[in-house]
XYZ file of C-alpha atoms in Angstrom:
520
model
C 75.735 165.896 95.394
C 76.370 169.681 94.819
C 79.738 171.037 96.149
C 80.800 167.720 97.399
C 84.318 166.837 96.904
C 84.593 163.339 95.404
C 87.686 161.826 97.348
C 89.931 159.690 95.101
C 88.707 161.225 91.913
C 91.641 161.858 89.876
C 92.730 164.003 86.958
C 95.928 163.086 84.977
C 98.427 165.650 83.921
C 97.651 166.149 80.250
C 99.350 163.738 78.087
C 99.982 161.130 80.904
C 98.078 158.401 82.509
C 99.477 159.166 86.028
C 96.967 160.561 88.065
C 96.927 162.819 91.329
C 93.712 163.097 93.464
C 92.077 166.407 93.006
C 88.865 167.757 94.912
C 86.272 168.347 92.076
C 82.963 170.148 92.278
C 80.145 168.442 90.671
C 76.742 169.496 89.718
C 73.953 167.801 91.671
C 72.282 164.717 90.921
C 69.136 165.437 88.959
C 66.470 162.695 89.910
C 63.025 162.104 88.893
C 61.773 164.886 91.429
C 63.953 167.634 89.682
C 62.284 169.922 87.232
C 65.230 169.290 84.649
C 64.688 165.439 84.791
C 62.253 165.058 82.037
C 63.858 167.532 79.751
C 67.162 165.657 80.026
C 65.561 162.407 79.840
C 63.880 162.903 76.650
C 66.765 164.541 74.872
C 67.024 161.424 72.700
C 66.098 161.851 69.232
C 64.356 158.108 68.771
C 61.232 158.060 70.715
C 61.244 154.242 70.598
C 63.672 154.441 73.566
C 63.067 156.734 76.679
C 64.970 155.682 79.646
C 64.317 156.163 83.399
C 67.676 156.629 85.176
C 68.043 156.901 88.847
C 69.737 160.325 88.066
C 71.624 162.377 85.601
C 74.610 164.830 85.773
C 75.324 167.618 83.564
C 78.982 167.622 82.798
C 80.800 170.848 82.026
C 84.611 169.934 82.531
C 86.939 166.967 82.752
C 86.817 167.405 86.624
C 83.023 167.060 86.360
C 83.210 163.972 84.271
C 85.905 162.261 86.654
C 83.941 163.020 89.745
C 80.697 161.808 88.202
C 82.195 158.556 87.049
C 83.906 157.869 90.128
C 80.798 158.459 92.148
C 78.617 155.930 89.783
C 81.430 153.358 89.893
C 81.387 153.532 93.589
C 77.740 153.015 93.789
C 77.925 150.111 91.252
C 75.706 152.186 88.861
C 75.406 151.430 85.154
C 76.776 154.317 83.071
C 75.764 155.884 79.806
C 76.881 159.112 78.122
C 74.668 161.498 75.998
C 75.984 164.095 73.601
C 73.449 164.995 70.865
C 71.085 162.261 71.435
C 71.043 160.753 68.164
C 71.874 157.173 68.765
C 69.684 154.826 66.556
C 69.697 152.271 69.347
C 68.900 152.186 73.058
C 72.616 152.361 74.181
C 71.607 155.486 76.399
C 67.898 155.094 76.986
C 68.088 151.322 78.140
C 66.007 150.280 80.879
C 69.336 149.115 82.702
C 71.037 152.401 82.433
C 70.992 154.081 86.082
C 73.052 157.046 85.502
C 73.390 159.284 82.434
C 76.092 161.645 82.134
C 74.651 164.624 79.813
C 77.480 166.469 77.911
C 75.118 169.221 76.458
C 76.842 172.124 78.533
C 80.529 170.817 77.540
C 80.633 172.860 74.239
C 83.730 174.895 74.227
C 85.598 175.289 70.974
C 89.019 176.775 70.945
C 92.650 176.605 69.824
C 94.765 174.737 72.298
C 98.365 176.004 72.105
C 99.756 173.129 74.062
C 98.492 170.527 71.664
C 98.631 172.841 68.617
C 95.029 171.633 67.700
C 91.521 172.846 67.935
C 89.788 171.816 71.377
C 86.408 170.761 70.778
C 84.072 169.744 73.751
C 82.366 166.443 73.289
C 78.876 167.955 73.872
C 79.105 170.469 70.849
C 76.713 169.975 68.057
C 78.107 170.230 64.370
C 76.136 173.364 63.606
C 78.355 175.243 66.221
C 81.301 173.532 65.263
C 80.890 174.538 61.556
C 80.223 178.177 62.543
C 82.967 178.586 65.135
C 85.687 177.014 62.968
C 84.677 178.836 59.777
C 83.962 182.314 61.322
C 87.126 182.095 63.672
C 89.601 180.627 61.154
C 88.075 179.704 57.762
C 88.427 176.071 58.388
C 86.282 173.125 58.618
C 86.056 169.438 59.196
C 84.400 167.083 56.919
C 81.491 166.066 59.278
C 77.767 165.365 58.689
C 74.835 166.997 57.442
C 72.637 166.674 60.463
C 73.140 169.958 62.335
C 72.072 168.881 65.791
C 74.242 165.734 65.995
C 76.747 165.885 68.672
C 80.315 165.381 68.073
C 80.696 163.101 71.057
C 79.530 159.921 69.174
C 79.891 161.244 65.508
C 83.794 161.729 65.752
C 84.401 158.569 67.745
C 82.457 156.321 65.154
C 84.496 157.775 62.161
C 82.455 160.786 60.943
C 81.946 161.733 57.395
C 79.874 164.210 55.311
C 79.495 166.333 52.069
C 83.462 167.088 52.142
C 84.740 163.649 52.895
C 85.388 162.698 49.322
C 87.867 165.670 49.268
C 89.230 165.583 52.743
C 88.680 162.084 54.143
C 86.691 161.011 57.292
C 86.549 163.223 60.285
C 88.898 160.775 62.196
C 91.547 161.548 59.630
C 91.790 164.775 61.235
C 91.585 163.685 64.788
C 94.668 164.285 66.596
C 93.758 163.380 70.205
C 91.089 162.882 72.768
C 90.617 163.703 76.316
C 88.730 160.840 78.070
C 87.866 159.621 81.472
C 88.570 155.991 82.010
C 88.272 153.566 84.844
C 91.406 151.247 85.755
C 91.121 147.866 87.482
C 90.861 149.261 90.880
C 87.763 151.263 89.909
C 89.678 154.553 89.835
C 88.321 157.077 87.543
C 91.066 159.435 85.900
C 91.338 161.647 82.949
C 93.778 160.907 80.147
C 95.029 162.706 76.936
C 95.687 160.324 74.123
C 97.162 161.626 70.806
C 98.426 160.060 67.711
C 102.110 160.680 68.677
C 102.151 160.144 72.583
C 102.509 157.195 74.785
C 98.667 156.415 74.632
C 98.380 156.069 70.991
C 96.428 152.799 71.225
C 93.691 154.774 72.970
C 93.678 157.538 70.258
C 93.535 154.744 67.726
C 90.553 153.246 69.125
C 88.640 156.550 69.024
C 89.425 156.796 65.191
C 86.265 154.715 64.398
C 85.763 152.489 67.233
C 82.451 153.969 68.255
C 81.054 155.729 71.329
C 80.377 154.112 74.767
C 83.212 151.613 74.493
C 86.250 152.863 76.387
C 85.244 155.830 78.652
C 83.854 159.255 78.609
C 85.076 161.535 76.044
C 85.449 165.100 77.131
C 86.853 166.897 74.262
C 88.450 165.959 70.890
C 91.651 167.646 69.674
C 91.599 168.199 65.955
C 94.494 168.691 63.687
C 94.762 167.155 60.288
C 97.235 164.160 59.758
C 100.315 165.774 58.344
C 99.786 169.446 59.753
C 102.376 170.689 62.115
C 99.821 172.985 63.867
C 102.078 175.939 63.442
C 98.931 177.974 62.934
C 95.189 177.384 63.535
C 94.529 178.272 59.990
C 96.655 175.540 58.468
C 95.638 172.817 61.081
C 92.346 171.818 59.357
C 90.887 171.896 55.797
C 90.062 175.346 54.308
C 86.347 175.524 53.849
C 85.136 176.259 50.144
C 84.291 179.843 49.436
C 81.125 179.059 47.827
C 78.712 176.335 46.626
C 76.687 175.375 43.672
C 73.855 173.249 44.248
C 70.875 171.502 42.529
C 67.797 169.385 43.168
C 65.933 166.897 40.927
C 62.568 165.799 41.864
C 61.282 162.476 40.656
C 57.617 161.565 40.377
C 56.580 158.180 41.708
C 53.574 158.047 39.731
C 55.661 158.209 36.311
C 58.556 156.128 37.637
C 58.497 152.521 36.297
C 60.627 149.654 37.587
C 62.911 150.036 34.579
C 63.444 153.764 35.098
C 64.070 153.345 38.829
C 66.725 150.718 38.002
C 68.291 152.990 35.531
C 68.264 155.885 37.683
C 69.818 154.165 40.399
C 72.428 152.420 38.170
C 73.337 155.757 36.842
C 74.217 156.992 40.469
C 76.179 153.925 41.305
C 78.146 154.035 37.926
C 79.030 157.748 38.178
C 80.562 157.380 41.808
C 82.256 154.224 40.853
C 83.904 156.067 38.041
C 84.734 159.107 39.918
C 86.092 157.981 43.058
C 89.545 159.202 43.449
C 90.807 162.254 45.632
C 92.197 164.073 42.592
C 88.844 163.702 40.601
C 87.552 167.225 39.563
C 84.137 165.739 41.049
C 85.900 165.223 44.432
C 83.728 167.935 46.021
C 80.624 166.789 44.493
C 78.142 165.403 46.967
C 74.704 163.948 45.853
C 72.852 162.083 48.667
C 69.895 160.285 46.719
C 66.754 160.206 49.147
C 64.612 157.274 47.829
C 61.374 157.915 49.908
C 58.588 155.405 49.934
C 56.011 155.760 47.165
C 53.348 156.979 49.620
C 55.334 160.137 49.790
C 54.700 160.625 45.907
C 58.348 161.863 45.227
C 61.776 161.214 45.793
C 64.836 163.701 45.240
C 68.501 164.118 44.406
C 70.293 166.722 46.311
C 73.598 167.817 44.828
C 76.203 170.277 45.850
C 79.957 171.123 44.522
C 82.492 173.515 45.275
C 82.012 176.586 43.392
C 85.659 177.419 43.157
C 86.656 174.329 41.278
C 87.436 174.741 37.463
C 84.422 174.496 35.433
C 81.970 173.762 38.581
C 78.898 174.813 36.537
C 79.871 172.363 33.655
C 80.686 169.741 36.338
C 77.358 170.034 38.076
C 75.344 169.966 34.688
C 77.130 167.098 33.306
C 76.505 164.918 36.596
C 72.952 165.900 36.063
C 72.923 164.799 32.497
C 74.629 161.393 33.517
C 71.746 160.895 36.098
C 69.050 161.236 33.640
C 70.618 159.210 30.706
C 68.375 156.607 29.375
C 65.543 157.539 31.874
C 62.126 157.763 30.148
C 60.261 159.988 32.853
C 62.548 162.959 33.454
C 62.576 164.419 36.920
C 62.052 168.052 37.486
C 65.314 169.999 37.500
C 65.087 172.853 39.927
C 67.258 175.939 39.033
C 70.945 175.935 40.084
C 71.377 177.787 43.296
C 74.623 179.321 44.548
C 75.827 180.954 47.717
C 78.451 181.319 50.412
C 79.632 178.135 51.974
C 78.440 178.281 55.453
C 75.011 179.984 54.326
C 74.331 177.376 51.792
C 75.463 174.529 54.012
C 73.199 175.557 56.850
C 70.345 175.699 54.412
C 70.779 172.433 52.919
C 71.377 170.613 56.020
C 69.030 168.782 58.275
C 68.229 170.963 61.574
C 67.193 169.635 64.818
C 63.613 168.523 65.281
C 61.849 169.818 68.489
C 59.343 166.834 68.221
C 61.511 163.564 67.433
C 59.512 160.433 66.333
C 60.311 156.849 66.284
C 62.766 154.982 63.912
C 64.640 152.081 62.735
C 67.878 152.430 60.824
C 69.780 149.605 58.896
C 72.825 150.509 56.717
C 75.669 149.038 54.734
C 78.896 150.195 53.048
C 79.172 149.697 49.281
C 82.382 148.855 47.431
C 80.622 149.348 44.240
C 76.984 149.508 43.179
C 74.274 147.046 44.051
C 73.327 144.317 41.588
C 70.170 144.663 39.416
C 68.575 142.133 41.756
C 69.510 144.142 44.989
C 68.209 147.433 43.051
C 64.965 145.576 42.362
C 64.788 144.593 46.053
C 64.909 148.464 46.885
C 62.012 149.077 44.317
C 59.927 146.490 45.845
C 60.284 147.753 49.303
C 59.751 151.425 48.242
C 56.701 150.597 46.259
C 55.057 148.210 48.630
C 51.493 149.483 48.783
C 50.535 147.359 51.818
C 53.049 149.877 53.626
C 52.532 153.634 54.153
C 55.775 155.225 55.263
C 55.659 158.884 54.202
C 58.881 159.568 56.166
C 60.694 156.186 55.364
C 63.389 156.090 52.682
C 66.523 154.463 51.373
C 69.462 156.921 51.265
C 72.313 156.430 49.025
C 75.286 158.623 50.076
C 78.628 159.318 48.115
C 81.641 158.237 50.073
C 85.302 157.183 49.206
C 87.680 159.515 47.242
C 90.357 160.702 49.994
C 89.010 158.428 52.320
C 90.349 155.347 50.383
C 93.829 156.701 50.431
C 94.243 155.610 54.232
C 95.071 151.997 55.078
C 92.467 149.913 56.491
C 94.353 149.470 59.767
C 95.633 153.092 60.237
C 92.143 153.953 62.007
C 89.662 151.844 63.618
C 87.266 152.937 60.652
C 88.303 149.997 58.471
C 86.279 150.615 55.197
C 88.774 152.225 53.224
C 88.010 150.880 49.552
C 84.435 152.023 49.121
C 82.308 154.195 46.911
C 79.053 154.860 49.000
C 76.747 154.096 51.812
C 73.296 153.003 52.016
C 70.931 153.939 54.931
C 67.474 152.259 55.385
C 65.234 154.300 57.658
C 61.725 153.559 58.725
C 60.108 156.591 60.607
C 56.766 156.937 62.236
C 54.996 158.627 65.160
C 52.390 156.068 66.618
C 53.920 153.473 69.097
C 51.122 151.292 67.991
C 52.635 150.902 64.497
C 56.023 149.856 65.723
C 55.603 146.102 64.548
C 54.445 147.489 61.188
C 57.385 149.834 60.470
C 60.018 147.421 62.097
C 58.660 144.692 59.975
C 58.928 146.840 56.806
C 62.612 147.824 57.566
C 63.605 144.356 58.358
C 61.905 142.692 55.371
C 63.459 145.110 52.714
C 67.055 144.826 54.244
C 66.750 141.187 54.267
C 65.745 141.331 50.713
C 68.438 143.508 49.499
C 70.985 141.089 51.335
C 69.108 137.806 50.765
C 72.167 136.312 48.949
C 74.350 137.016 52.015
C 72.253 136.041 54.898
C 70.347 139.270 55.394
C 73.543 141.184 56.052
C 76.113 143.338 54.082
C 78.819 140.632 54.402
C 82.103 141.829 52.770
C 82.274 140.899 49.253
C 82.752 142.388 45.922
C 79.928 144.834 46.430
C 79.473 145.274 50.327
C 81.841 146.234 52.889
C 79.995 145.665 56.111
C 78.343 148.580 58.029
C 79.044 151.827 59.862
C 79.261 151.619 63.537
C 77.404 155.059 63.865
C 74.456 153.671 62.265
C 74.193 150.734 64.703
C 71.774 147.988 64.177
C 71.262 145.559 67.114
C 69.567 143.250 64.454
C 72.932 142.353 63.189
C 73.868 140.652 66.595
C 70.755 138.715 66.371
C 70.751 135.301 64.482
C 67.133 135.711 63.646
C 68.037 138.586 61.407
C 71.826 138.014 60.541
C 71.736 134.637 59.144
C 74.954 135.153 57.525
C 77.177 133.427 60.271
C 79.343 136.713 60.011
C 79.530 138.143 63.724
C 78.248 141.839 63.963
C 81.599 143.065 65.097
C 83.166 141.931 61.793
C 80.663 143.586 59.767
C 81.417 146.972 61.558
C 85.063 146.694 62.100
C 86.311 144.092 59.555
C 89.676 142.940 60.597
C 90.387 145.617 63.347
C 88.079 144.099 65.949
C 90.902 142.011 67.664
C 92.891 145.195 68.178
C 89.980 147.126 69.471
C 89.390 144.259 71.939
C 92.966 144.556 73.234
C 92.500 148.355 73.842
C 89.358 147.606 75.834
C 91.005 145.140 78.135
C 93.796 147.760 78.876
C 91.621 150.890 79.380
C 88.242 149.474 80.522
C 89.144 146.283 82.384
C 86.070 146.351 84.337
C 83.848 146.804 81.271
C 82.166 149.788 83.091
C 81.355 151.147 79.423
C 79.056 148.783 77.497
C 75.857 148.536 75.427
C 74.524 145.879 72.851
C 77.153 146.576 70.346
C 79.941 147.419 72.497
C 83.731 146.282 72.226
C 83.998 143.035 74.333
C 87.118 142.104 76.273
C 88.989 139.325 74.703
C 88.009 135.838 75.457
């Protein structure tokens, strides 16, 4: 209730877990009769899931978060947290969620001299993070290309984007988190955990452990590993001065299965061969958007730091490598160039005001798929019984600098990879749910048919990415591999994550369908 002091809510002194009671003012409960309710409830970007919580609270400070969590715990309410609203599953918009803490007003970005790190509110979206870091200090983070994604889940799950092959995953630049946790007595408190204080285990869990597992992240402290934080300008990667970019459009009506196989193989071969952090191609980013044939075209979108030596030639050589041996040549659009942020904004995916419905399934790649797996992709994308204009298989370059970090140094365990695959079915009509879900599940099962329908770690695959959660991997009807979902996402790091869970969320207040489970 507005203006009510929540007795017993506690805020720790930064850097400690000791807590002293504070009187925190918290915004009102926003229930179904409040004009704000529907707007907040429908902030999720996947309309397959729309929740009906008892109430929501808008969080603007650590004190707000402590008081809101304490109030919900006292009432025995099931809690979920919403940042940008891009969760692929119903971890927030589930029918059993009773209280949603909305972080969209918690967006402050600043330099924190105490921790010698950038402080980023967990409700900030990537677009604002990129703009404020770049315009303010000329730095950036190697985050994703969907501008409306909130840092809340993106950072905790690992985070990656166009600059990751050069600078590593986002969590390689995570110095600390401020997070509201609940102890065994049901007391909420705020803790700052950093890579070098006594709560390093909680920091580690947020370097790829995923959102919604341990508490409510209020802010992230960003400072690159190895940086002293003497000045803001040297504490995160320098952004490129300019980018070169190109697009190649492929005509489905002219693309044979042989051409498709050769084209995809060219992509795999290139990134297998140029997968070191010192490669001249380390800043080259080329997501391959393989849309369903009903969309008539698919495309390759490429960018590279214009400041690297011979950038023009490198880009041209890459495009030549992509078309080698392909009979039906794609349309090559003229090379574009421009300032870093301007071109980044133009080539990124903006927020859609009218979200649709979707199902997403993914996998890490240690090396390119086999020919049989590429043929499975082709069958799915050319299935004429299915019309999915917005459905696709996305191949994303990864690796490089990412692979220089030991697998257990962060919770993000996949450190020997060259790419990721994301299969996405997208549609609007709820009556077509079964059609689109069936297509996505069928194609994914076909790609991984030799490993039980899941990306079981082997010479080719390395499990999947927790920021692309897929509840099917916890369902033996779809994951027939015998490998548990948590081993696919966390490899050998899961037992350690369970220990952190037991220590910091002993009552299992924060949980969902793919959450870290307490030991035993």
